[in-house]
Amino acid sequence: MWDYSEKVKDYFFNPKNAGVLGEANAVGEVGAISCGDALKLMLKVDSETEVIHDARFQTFGCGSAIASSSALTELIIGKTLGEAVSITNQDIADFLGGLPPEKMHCSVMGYEALQAAIANFRGEEWRDDHEERALLCKCFGVDEGMIERAIRMNKLTSIEQITDYTKAGGGCLTCFDRLEDLLAKVNSELVAEGFLAEHEAYRIGVASAADIKAKAKARKETEDAAPAPASPLAPTSPLPPPSAGMTNLKKIRLIEEAIEELRPYLKKDGGDCELVDVDGNNVMVNLKGACMGCQMASVTISGIQERLIAKLGVPIRIVPVKSNAH
Amino acid sequence: MRPVYLDNNATTRVDPAVVEAMLPFFTEQFGNPSSIHSFGASVGASVKKARQQLQQLLGAEHDHEIIYTASGTEADNTAILSALEAMPGRDEIVTSAVEHPAVLSLCQHLEKTGRAKVHYIGVDSLGRLDIEAYRNALSEKVALVTLMWANNETGTLFPVEGLAELAKEHGALFHTDAVQAVGKVPIVLKGSAIDMLSLSGHKLHAPKGVGALYVKRGTRFKPLLRGGHQERGRRAGTENAPGIIGLGKAAELAIEHMVDEQTRVKELRDRLEKAILQRIPNCFVNGDPRERLPNTTNIAFEYVEGEAILLHLTRQGVAASSGSACTSGSLEPSHVMRAMNVPFTAAHGSIRFSLSRDNVPEDVDQVIEALPKILEKLRELSPFWAGANKDPNDFKPVYA
């Protein structure tokens, strides 16, 4: 049986806000009985203030599906639609003290039902794009169609890029084989269509070997570039000091430039990053928005770190901090 | 809360008499059965005795027709790969769509890697094999037919003796995965057309980690594991003497309890099934109600999801299982439910109760008491229930 948190069990056995809401003026329905889970979310929204006065749910599904639905209603009651719309599936999972990776899709269902209900209130139609094709990454509920679109639109050629763009593969990565197969397939299609050079295309086995070599080479070059003498600026850092001649001001400017380049990618996922301080090779940043508390935060940090190392040509350590600390 | 174990198709409790029979072989009688000295020889004799006990349970002609393995899965894999290698000029396999993954996954892999062409024979809504399609798939190109004796999810029995005779008409080998059948239904292999049969110890009150493959004398065979000369060169690796001796004892006990299994256990199962069908609306039995294991019932509950039922049952002390997607981490209901075309309103809400000789009437009472309230509660939560027909008299499942 699944390793459910006490809170998941509690919300499953004693669900709050279960049932039909007669005076609902915003309804979101996602999933289907044939898929194994479905959720009908009913909201009573104040048409003046857009405050959610009441929320009820009906769920067909497993333990975590029922618990996630109930948790969602608890999260949104009393909030305005504007506040509720930014609630993510991770917020639902966090509220429940975490969900097993295979069960994250249950929280995604809650997120989708909320989006659908808000769209319904505003007279819009919400399109559920997860049901188009087979679910490939179960941790983040990403389907094949979505990944294929991301590969095509952005000419992705590595698994890491797929994870960055779609989150697929960012969890347990048991979908690795299927991600690889899909990436190789779409890449070879792109080559055939003339959108991608043959040597850039991902090839199973070959590509990953080349990738490892390239990374090893880059690491070696970084090490070679770092001068031996220790800088008084970084007395305790185990990392080599910045290259001689680079002033702190110059370094900070380069770091700011690098963050600026990364910002569009972070914003695309509803996040942001702000430079707080630089101390020797330690770069303090403040992750904001969706980056905060996201289980992908560590991936984001290592992404920024890699970018800075490439730009400055010296080893840098990214330290996430809260901005109010400074 | 009194614990009630109704998941005996998953695994069984090791019989205390089996444990007792095994214990000396961990301590005093630790020798290697292949050794010539006295430490080994006495173990060797006990292993031979265990082989004869198993021979009796299977109604086999010779004790040396039994090859010990580490699991039912190993036995299945050995049989299938052996047949492909040993039958020159034949590269097709005939199997069914409802086999255990130990057979199905290997067949799919062989197909994918181009080593065999596989015919997956379908079943009807009661889980019965499509005999017409089976006949049509048989030819001189078929190396092996592999069909399960009893289905693990529904308990439905395939008429394997007759199916084996049909295979023989085309010169194909016939293997049956009898992991769920051995010990629950009488089996007589002597004089049958069955060439190979797989079984697993822990399904019949022996420990986990021991199984066996029956290979009829005179059957072409290629070993899966190569190495030492154990099991007459057909399965290398030092014998799991305590496990083998436990399996032998379990086989002896299974013969003793066969009547109990067919009568008392069956009556308990029937009472449980009837009470559930009477007390809970919109549910029905999956599988063939007549040709079925005496210990198994698989019941589909409409408009609820299986894991949710299981979680509630667990809290009430009852252990059962579900073919539902959510317990296995996939999003699809089990391949067995899909092959039987169980209506989608119920495929996700199927629960398997599997009994054994360890069960008593109070176990069944406890489930009958708990289950209606659980279903009522979950159906109140379900968005589909309000629109469903709640009058059980009007309810007709699509395929009943």
PDB file of C-alpha atoms in Angstrom, chain A residues 89-297:
ATOM      1  CA  ASN A  89      -0.624  21.353  -7.557  1.00  0.00           C
ATOM      2  CA  GLN A  90       2.514  21.533  -5.419  1.00  0.00           C
ATOM      3  CA  ASP A  91       0.644  23.740  -2.936  1.00  0.00           C
ATOM      4  CA  ILE A  92      -1.987  21.023  -2.640  1.00  0.00           C
ATOM      5  CA  ALA A  93       0.645  18.335  -2.142  1.00  0.00           C
ATOM      6  CA  ASP A  94       2.495  20.482   0.413  1.00  0.00           C
ATOM      7  CA  PHE A  95      -0.724  21.140   2.317  1.00  0.00           C
ATOM      8  CA  LEU A  96      -1.123  17.369   2.652  1.00  0.00           C
ATOM      9  CA  GLY A  97       2.429  16.875   3.888  1.00  0.00           C
ATOM     10  CA  GLY A  98       3.525  15.515   0.499  1.00  0.00           C
ATOM     11  CA  LEU A  99       2.238  12.826  -1.854  1.00  0.00           C
ATOM     12  CA  PRO A 100       4.013   9.737  -3.199  1.00  0.00           C
ATOM     13  CA  PRO A 101       5.583  10.695  -6.575  1.00  0.00           C
ATOM     14  CA  GLU A 102       3.267   8.342  -8.469  1.00  0.00           C
ATOM     15  CA  LYS A 103       0.311  10.123  -6.893  1.00  0.00           C
ATOM     16  CA  MET A 104       1.282  13.667  -7.839  1.00  0.00           C
ATOM     17  CA  HIS A 105      -1.211  13.513 -10.701  1.00  0.00           C
ATOM     18  CA  CYS A 106      -3.970  13.567  -8.057  1.00  0.00           C
ATOM     19  CA  SER A 107      -2.859  17.042  -7.009  1.00  0.00           C
ATOM     20  CA  VAL A 108      -2.642  18.032 -10.678  1.00  0.00           C
ATOM     21  CA  MET A 109      -6.292  17.042 -10.991  1.00  0.00           C
ATOM     22  CA  GLY A 110      -7.138  19.421  -8.151  1.00  0.00           C
ATOM     23  CA  TYR A 111      -5.184  22.213  -9.824  1.00  0.00           C
ATOM     24  CA  GLU A 112      -6.968  21.600 -13.112  1.00  0.00           C
ATOM     25  CA  ALA A 113     -10.418  21.513 -11.530  1.00  0.00           C
ATOM     26  CA  LEU A 114      -9.719  24.859  -9.901  1.00  0.00           C
ATOM     27  CA  GLN A 115      -8.576  26.378 -13.209  1.00  0.00           C
ATOM     28  CA  ALA A 116     -11.674  24.947 -14.866  1.00  0.00           C
ATOM     29  CA  ALA A 117     -13.987  26.337 -12.168  1.00  0.00           C
ATOM     30  CA  ILE A 118     -12.441  29.815 -12.387  1.00  0.00           C
ATOM     31  CA  ALA A 119     -12.734  29.741 -16.170  1.00  0.00           C
ATOM     32  CA  ASN A 120     -16.357  28.639 -15.784  1.00  0.00           C
ATOM     33  CA  PHE A 121     -17.092  31.584 -13.471  1.00  0.00           C
ATOM     34  CA  ARG A 122     -15.607  34.000 -15.978  1.00  0.00           C
ATOM     35  CA  GLY A 123     -17.569  32.488 -18.838  1.00  0.00           C
ATOM     36  CA  GLU A 124     -14.468  31.074 -20.487  1.00  0.00           C
ATOM     37  CA  GLU A 125     -13.715  27.564 -21.572  1.00  0.00           C
ATOM     38  CA  TRP A 126     -10.823  25.760 -19.986  1.00  0.00           C
ATOM     39  CA  ARG A 127      -9.027  23.293 -22.193  1.00  0.00           C
ATOM     40  CA  ASP A 128      -7.701  20.195 -20.534  1.00  0.00           C
ATOM     41  CA  ASP A 129      -4.628  19.365 -22.586  1.00  0.00           C
ATOM     42  CA  HIS A 130      -3.499  16.473 -20.402  1.00  0.00           C
ATOM     43  CA  GLU A 131      -5.927  13.982 -21.830  1.00  0.00           C
ATOM     44  CA  GLU A 132      -4.699  14.183 -25.395  1.00  0.00           C
ATOM     45  CA  ARG A 133      -2.087  11.477 -25.249  1.00  0.00           C
ATOM     46  CA  ALA A 134      -0.709   8.935 -22.836  1.00  0.00           C
ATOM     47  CA  LEU A 135       0.657  10.292 -19.583  1.00  0.00           C
ATOM     48  CA  LEU A 136       4.405   9.967 -19.823  1.00  0.00           C
ATOM     49  CA  CYS A 137       5.778  11.610 -16.685  1.00  0.00           C
ATOM     50  CA  LYS A 138       3.515  10.555 -13.870  1.00  0.00           C
ATOM     51  CA  CYS A 139       5.290  12.611 -11.220  1.00  0.00           C
ATOM     52  CA  PHE A 140       4.316  15.892 -12.839  1.00  0.00           C
ATOM     53  CA  GLY A 141       1.418  14.660 -14.932  1.00  0.00           C
ATOM     54  CA  VAL A 142       2.934  15.521 -18.314  1.00  0.00           C
ATOM     55  CA  ASP A 143       1.587  13.792 -21.378  1.00  0.00           C
ATOM     56  CA  GLU A 144       3.334  12.787 -24.558  1.00  0.00           C
ATOM     57  CA  GLY A 145       1.646  15.479 -26.642  1.00  0.00           C
ATOM     58  CA  MET A 146       2.845  18.254 -24.389  1.00  0.00           C
ATOM     59  CA  ILE A 147       6.434  16.983 -24.470  1.00  0.00           C
ATOM     60  CA  GLU A 148       6.360  16.536 -28.209  1.00  0.00           C
ATOM     61  CA  ARG A 149       5.107  20.103 -28.638  1.00  0.00           C
ATOM     62  CA  ALA A 150       7.882  21.401 -26.388  1.00  0.00           C
ATOM     63  CA  ILE A 151      10.539  19.478 -28.327  1.00  0.00           C
ATOM     64  CA  ARG A 152       9.245  20.739 -31.662  1.00  0.00           C
ATOM     65  CA  MET A 153       8.694  24.364 -30.696  1.00  0.00           C
ATOM     66  CA  ASN A 154      12.014  24.762 -28.919  1.00  0.00           C
ATOM     67  CA  LYS A 155      14.120  22.265 -30.884  1.00  0.00           C
ATOM     68  CA  LEU A 156      15.078  20.460 -27.706  1.00  0.00           C
ATOM     69  CA  THR A 157      17.860  17.911 -28.016  1.00  0.00           C
ATOM     70  CA  SER A 158      18.442  16.614 -24.481  1.00  0.00           C
ATOM     71  CA  ILE A 159      16.505  15.035 -21.630  1.00  0.00           C
ATOM     72  CA  GLU A 160      17.637  17.854 -19.316  1.00  0.00           C
ATOM     73  CA  GLN A 161      16.065  20.385 -21.647  1.00  0.00           C
ATOM     74  CA  ILE A 162      12.800  18.456 -21.673  1.00  0.00           C
ATOM     75  CA  THR A 163      12.787  18.566 -17.882  1.00  0.00           C
ATOM     76  CA  ASP A 164      13.482  22.279 -17.873  1.00  0.00           C
ATOM     77  CA  TYR A 165      10.721  23.070 -20.335  1.00  0.00           C
ATOM     78  CA  THR A 166       8.010  20.657 -19.238  1.00  0.00           C
ATOM     79  CA  LYS A 167       9.147  19.308 -15.861  1.00  0.00           C
ATOM     80  CA  ALA A 168       8.761  15.800 -17.313  1.00  0.00           C
ATOM     81  CA  GLY A 169      11.486  13.570 -15.917  1.00  0.00           C
ATOM     82  CA  GLY A 170      12.150  15.926 -13.010  1.00  0.00           C
ATOM     83  CA  GLY A 171      10.911  13.432 -10.446  1.00  0.00           C
ATOM     84  CA  CYS A 172      11.623   9.721 -10.343  1.00  0.00           C
ATOM     85  CA  LEU A 173      12.775   9.618 -14.000  1.00  0.00           C
ATOM     86  CA  THR A 174      11.460   6.072 -14.447  1.00  0.00           C
ATOM     87  CA  CYS A 175      10.043   7.491 -17.694  1.00  0.00           C
ATOM     88  CA  PHE A 176      13.629   7.942 -18.971  1.00  0.00           C
ATOM     89  CA  ASP A 177      13.333   5.252 -21.673  1.00  0.00           C
ATOM     90  CA  ARG A 178      10.108   6.686 -22.997  1.00  0.00           C
ATOM     91  CA  LEU A 179      11.453  10.255 -22.900  1.00  0.00           C
ATOM     92  CA  GLU A 180      14.530   9.116 -24.809  1.00  0.00           C
ATOM     93  CA  ASP A 181      12.469   7.253 -27.392  1.00  0.00           C
ATOM     94  CA  LEU A 182      10.206  10.251 -27.915  1.00  0.00           C
ATOM     95  CA  LEU A 183      13.115  12.705 -28.092  1.00  0.00           C
ATOM     96  CA  ALA A 184      14.968  10.570 -30.629  1.00  0.00           C
ATOM     97  CA  LYS A 185      11.800  10.136 -32.689  1.00  0.00           C
ATOM     98  CA  VAL A 186      10.877  13.827 -32.776  1.00  0.00           C
ATOM     99  CA  ASN A 187      14.496  14.883 -33.377  1.00  0.00           C
ATOM    100  CA  SER A 188      14.808  12.571 -36.369  1.00  0.00           C
ATOM    101  CA  GLU A 189      11.529  14.002 -37.686  1.00  0.00           C
ATOM    102  CA  LEU A 190      12.935  17.506 -37.260  1.00  0.00           C
ATOM    103  CA  VAL A 191      16.071  16.485 -39.141  1.00  0.00           C
ATOM    104  CA  ALA A 192      13.967  15.029 -41.964  1.00  0.00           C
ATOM    105  CA  GLU A 193      11.929  18.241 -42.093  1.00  0.00           C
ATOM    106  CA  GLY A 194      15.107  20.290 -42.252  1.00  0.00           C
ATOM    107  CA  PHE A 195      14.665  22.074 -38.927  1.00  0.00           C
ATOM    108  CA  LEU A 196      17.568  20.425 -37.167  1.00  0.00           C
ATOM    109  CA  ALA A 197      21.079  19.548 -38.267  1.00  0.00           C
ATOM    110  CA  GLU A 198      21.767  15.840 -38.158  1.00  0.00           C
ATOM    111  CA  HIS A 199      24.714  16.144 -35.778  1.00  0.00           C
ATOM    112  CA  GLU A 200      22.568  18.081 -33.289  1.00  0.00           C
ATOM    113  CA  ALA A 201      19.841  15.456 -33.132  1.00  0.00           C
ATOM    114  CA  TYR A 202      19.576  13.275 -30.069  1.00  0.00           C
ATOM    115  CA  ARG A 203      20.526   9.702 -30.731  1.00  0.00           C
ATOM    116  CA  ILE A 204      19.972   7.049 -28.088  1.00  0.00           C
ATOM    117  CA  GLY A 205      23.306   5.917 -26.624  1.00  0.00           C
ATOM    118  CA  VAL A 206      25.442   8.037 -28.961  1.00  0.00           C
ATOM    119  CA  ALA A 207      24.050  11.332 -27.769  1.00  0.00           C
ATOM    120  CA  SER A 208      24.312  10.572 -24.103  1.00  0.00           C
ATOM    121  CA  ALA A 209      27.917   9.386 -24.485  1.00  0.00           C
ATOM    122  CA  ALA A 210      28.825  12.601 -26.347  1.00  0.00           C
ATOM    123  CA  ASP A 211      27.014  14.585 -23.694  1.00  0.00           C
ATOM    124  CA  ILE A 212      29.013  13.023 -20.892  1.00  0.00           C
ATOM    125  CA  LYS A 213      32.260  13.666 -22.780  1.00  0.00           C
ATOM    126  CA  ALA A 214      31.337  17.296 -23.420  1.00  0.00           C
ATOM    127  CA  LYS A 215      30.513  17.826 -19.759  1.00  0.00           C
ATOM    128  CA  ALA A 216      33.767  16.228 -18.641  1.00  0.00           C
ATOM    129  CA  LYS A 217      35.674  18.434 -21.072  1.00  0.00           C
ATOM    130  CA  ALA A 218      33.914  21.582 -19.869  1.00  0.00           C
ATOM    131  CA  ARG A 219      34.657  20.687 -16.259  1.00  0.00           C
ATOM    132  CA  LYS A 220      38.324  20.101 -17.044  1.00  0.00           C
ATOM    133  CA  GLU A 221      38.572  23.447 -18.837  1.00  0.00           C
ATOM    134  CA  THR A 222      36.989  25.207 -15.864  1.00  0.00           C
ATOM    135  CA  GLU A 223      39.482  23.600 -13.551  1.00  0.00           C
ATOM    136  CA  ASP A 224      42.394  24.505 -15.826  1.00  0.00           C
ATOM    137  CA  ALA A 225      41.217  28.103 -16.073  1.00  0.00           C
ATOM    138  CA  ALA A 226      41.143  28.583 -12.317  1.00  0.00           C
ATOM    139  CA  PRO A 227      44.438  30.024 -11.062  1.00  0.00           C
ATOM    140  CA  ALA A 228      46.178  28.425  -8.136  1.00  0.00           C
ATOM    141  CA  PRO A 229      46.913  31.339  -5.711  1.00  0.00           C
ATOM    142  CA  ALA A 230      44.287  31.751  -2.993  1.00  0.00           C
ATOM    143  CA  SER A 231      42.395  35.027  -2.816  1.00  0.00           C
ATOM    144  CA  PRO A 232      41.985  36.767   0.542  1.00  0.00           C
ATOM    145  CA  LEU A 233      38.391  37.447  -0.468  1.00  0.00           C
ATOM    146  CA  ALA A 234      37.397  33.825  -0.067  1.00  0.00           C
ATOM    147  CA  PRO A 235      39.356  32.441   2.856  1.00  0.00           C
ATOM    148  CA  THR A 236      37.135  29.479   3.800  1.00  0.00           C
ATOM    149  CA  SER A 237      35.664  28.571   0.456  1.00  0.00           C
ATOM    150  CA  PRO A 238      36.666  25.117  -0.725  1.00  0.00           C
ATOM    151  CA  LEU A 239      36.189  26.327  -4.270  1.00  0.00           C
ATOM    152  CA  PRO A 240      39.010  27.975  -6.244  1.00  0.00           C
ATOM    153  CA  PRO A 241      38.989  31.816  -6.105  1.00  0.00           C
ATOM    154  CA  PRO A 242      37.856  34.107  -8.942  1.00  0.00           C
ATOM    155  CA  SER A 243      40.292  34.740 -11.720  1.00  0.00           C
ATOM    156  CA  ALA A 244      42.808  37.429 -11.062  1.00  0.00           C
ATOM    157  CA  GLY A 245      42.018  40.870 -12.315  1.00  0.00           C
ATOM    158  CA  MET A 246      38.264  40.577 -12.045  1.00  0.00           C
ATOM    159  CA  THR A 247      36.968  43.264  -9.741  1.00  0.00           C
ATOM    160  CA  ASN A 248      33.993  42.632  -7.533  1.00  0.00           C
ATOM    161  CA  LEU A 249      31.999  45.219  -9.471  1.00  0.00           C
ATOM    162  CA  LYS A 250      32.766  43.524 -12.755  1.00  0.00           C
ATOM    163  CA  LYS A 251      31.840  40.190 -11.270  1.00  0.00           C
ATOM    164  CA  ILE A 252      28.525  41.476  -9.951  1.00  0.00           C
ATOM    165  CA  ARG A 253      27.714  42.992 -13.345  1.00  0.00           C
ATOM    166  CA  LEU A 254      28.399  39.666 -15.060  1.00  0.00           C
ATOM    167  CA  ILE A 255      26.247  37.837 -12.531  1.00  0.00           C
ATOM    168  CA  GLU A 256      23.432  40.316 -13.078  1.00  0.00           C
ATOM    169  CA  GLU A 257      23.730  39.877 -16.818  1.00  0.00           C
ATOM    170  CA  ALA A 258      23.564  36.116 -16.481  1.00  0.00           C
ATOM    171  CA  ILE A 259      20.467  36.275 -14.275  1.00  0.00           C
ATOM    172  CA  GLU A 260      18.874  38.685 -16.734  1.00  0.00           C
ATOM    173  CA  GLU A 261      19.398  36.115 -19.501  1.00  0.00           C
ATOM    174  CA  LEU A 262      17.803  33.418 -17.404  1.00  0.00           C
ATOM    175  CA  ARG A 263      14.850  35.488 -16.258  1.00  0.00           C
ATOM    176  CA  PRO A 264      12.545  34.776 -19.233  1.00  0.00           C
ATOM    177  CA  TYR A 265      12.832  31.026 -18.573  1.00  0.00           C
ATOM    178  CA  LEU A 266      12.059  31.464 -14.893  1.00  0.00           C
ATOM    179  CA  LYS A 267       9.152  33.781 -15.628  1.00  0.00           C
ATOM    180  CA  LYS A 268       7.713  31.286 -18.070  1.00  0.00           C
ATOM    181  CA  ASP A 269       7.183  28.991 -15.085  1.00  0.00           C
ATOM    182  CA  GLY A 270       5.818  31.811 -12.930  1.00  0.00           C
ATOM    183  CA  GLY A 271       9.030  32.346 -11.012  1.00  0.00           C
ATOM    184  CA  ASP A 272      11.817  34.903 -10.720  1.00  0.00           C
ATOM    185  CA  CYS A 273      15.267  35.338  -9.255  1.00  0.00           C
ATOM    186  CA  GLU A 274      16.898  38.374  -7.660  1.00  0.00           C
ATOM    187  CA  LEU A 275      20.555  38.954  -6.787  1.00  0.00           C
ATOM    188  CA  VAL A 276      20.905  39.731  -3.084  1.00  0.00           C
ATOM    189  CA  ASP A 277      24.622  39.705  -2.348  1.00  0.00           C
ATOM    190  CA  VAL A 278      27.983  38.425  -3.492  1.00  0.00           C
ATOM    191  CA  ASP A 279      30.498  37.169  -0.974  1.00  0.00           C
ATOM    192  CA  GLY A 280      33.627  35.794  -2.587  1.00  0.00           C
ATOM    193  CA  ASN A 281      32.410  32.913  -4.717  1.00  0.00           C
ATOM    194  CA  ASN A 282      29.111  32.638  -2.900  1.00  0.00           C
ATOM    195  CA  VAL A 283      26.307  34.302  -4.813  1.00  0.00           C
ATOM    196  CA  MET A 284      23.235  34.919  -2.703  1.00  0.00           C
ATOM    197  CA  VAL A 285      19.992  34.917  -4.667  1.00  0.00           C
ATOM    198  CA  ASN A 286      16.348  35.187  -3.747  1.00  0.00           C
ATOM    199  CA  LEU A 287      14.095  32.787  -5.633  1.00  0.00           C
ATOM    200  CA  LYS A 288      10.605  34.174  -6.028  1.00  0.00           C
ATOM    201  CA  GLY A 289       7.168  33.096  -7.172  1.00  0.00           C
ATOM    202  CA  ALA A 290       6.714  29.540  -8.356  1.00  0.00           C
ATOM    203  CA  CYS A 291      10.413  28.811  -7.817  1.00  0.00           C
ATOM    204  CA  MET A 292       9.865  29.040  -4.078  1.00  0.00           C
ATOM    205  CA  GLY A 293       9.134  25.789  -2.362  1.00  0.00           C
ATOM    206  CA  CYS A 294       8.959  24.102  -5.719  1.00  0.00           C
ATOM    207  CA  GLN A 295      10.583  20.714  -5.813  1.00  0.00           C
ATOM    208  CA  MET A 296      12.324  21.886  -8.935  1.00  0.00           C
ATOM    209  CA  ALA A 297      14.041  24.695  -7.005  1.00  0.00           C
TER     210      ALA A 297
END
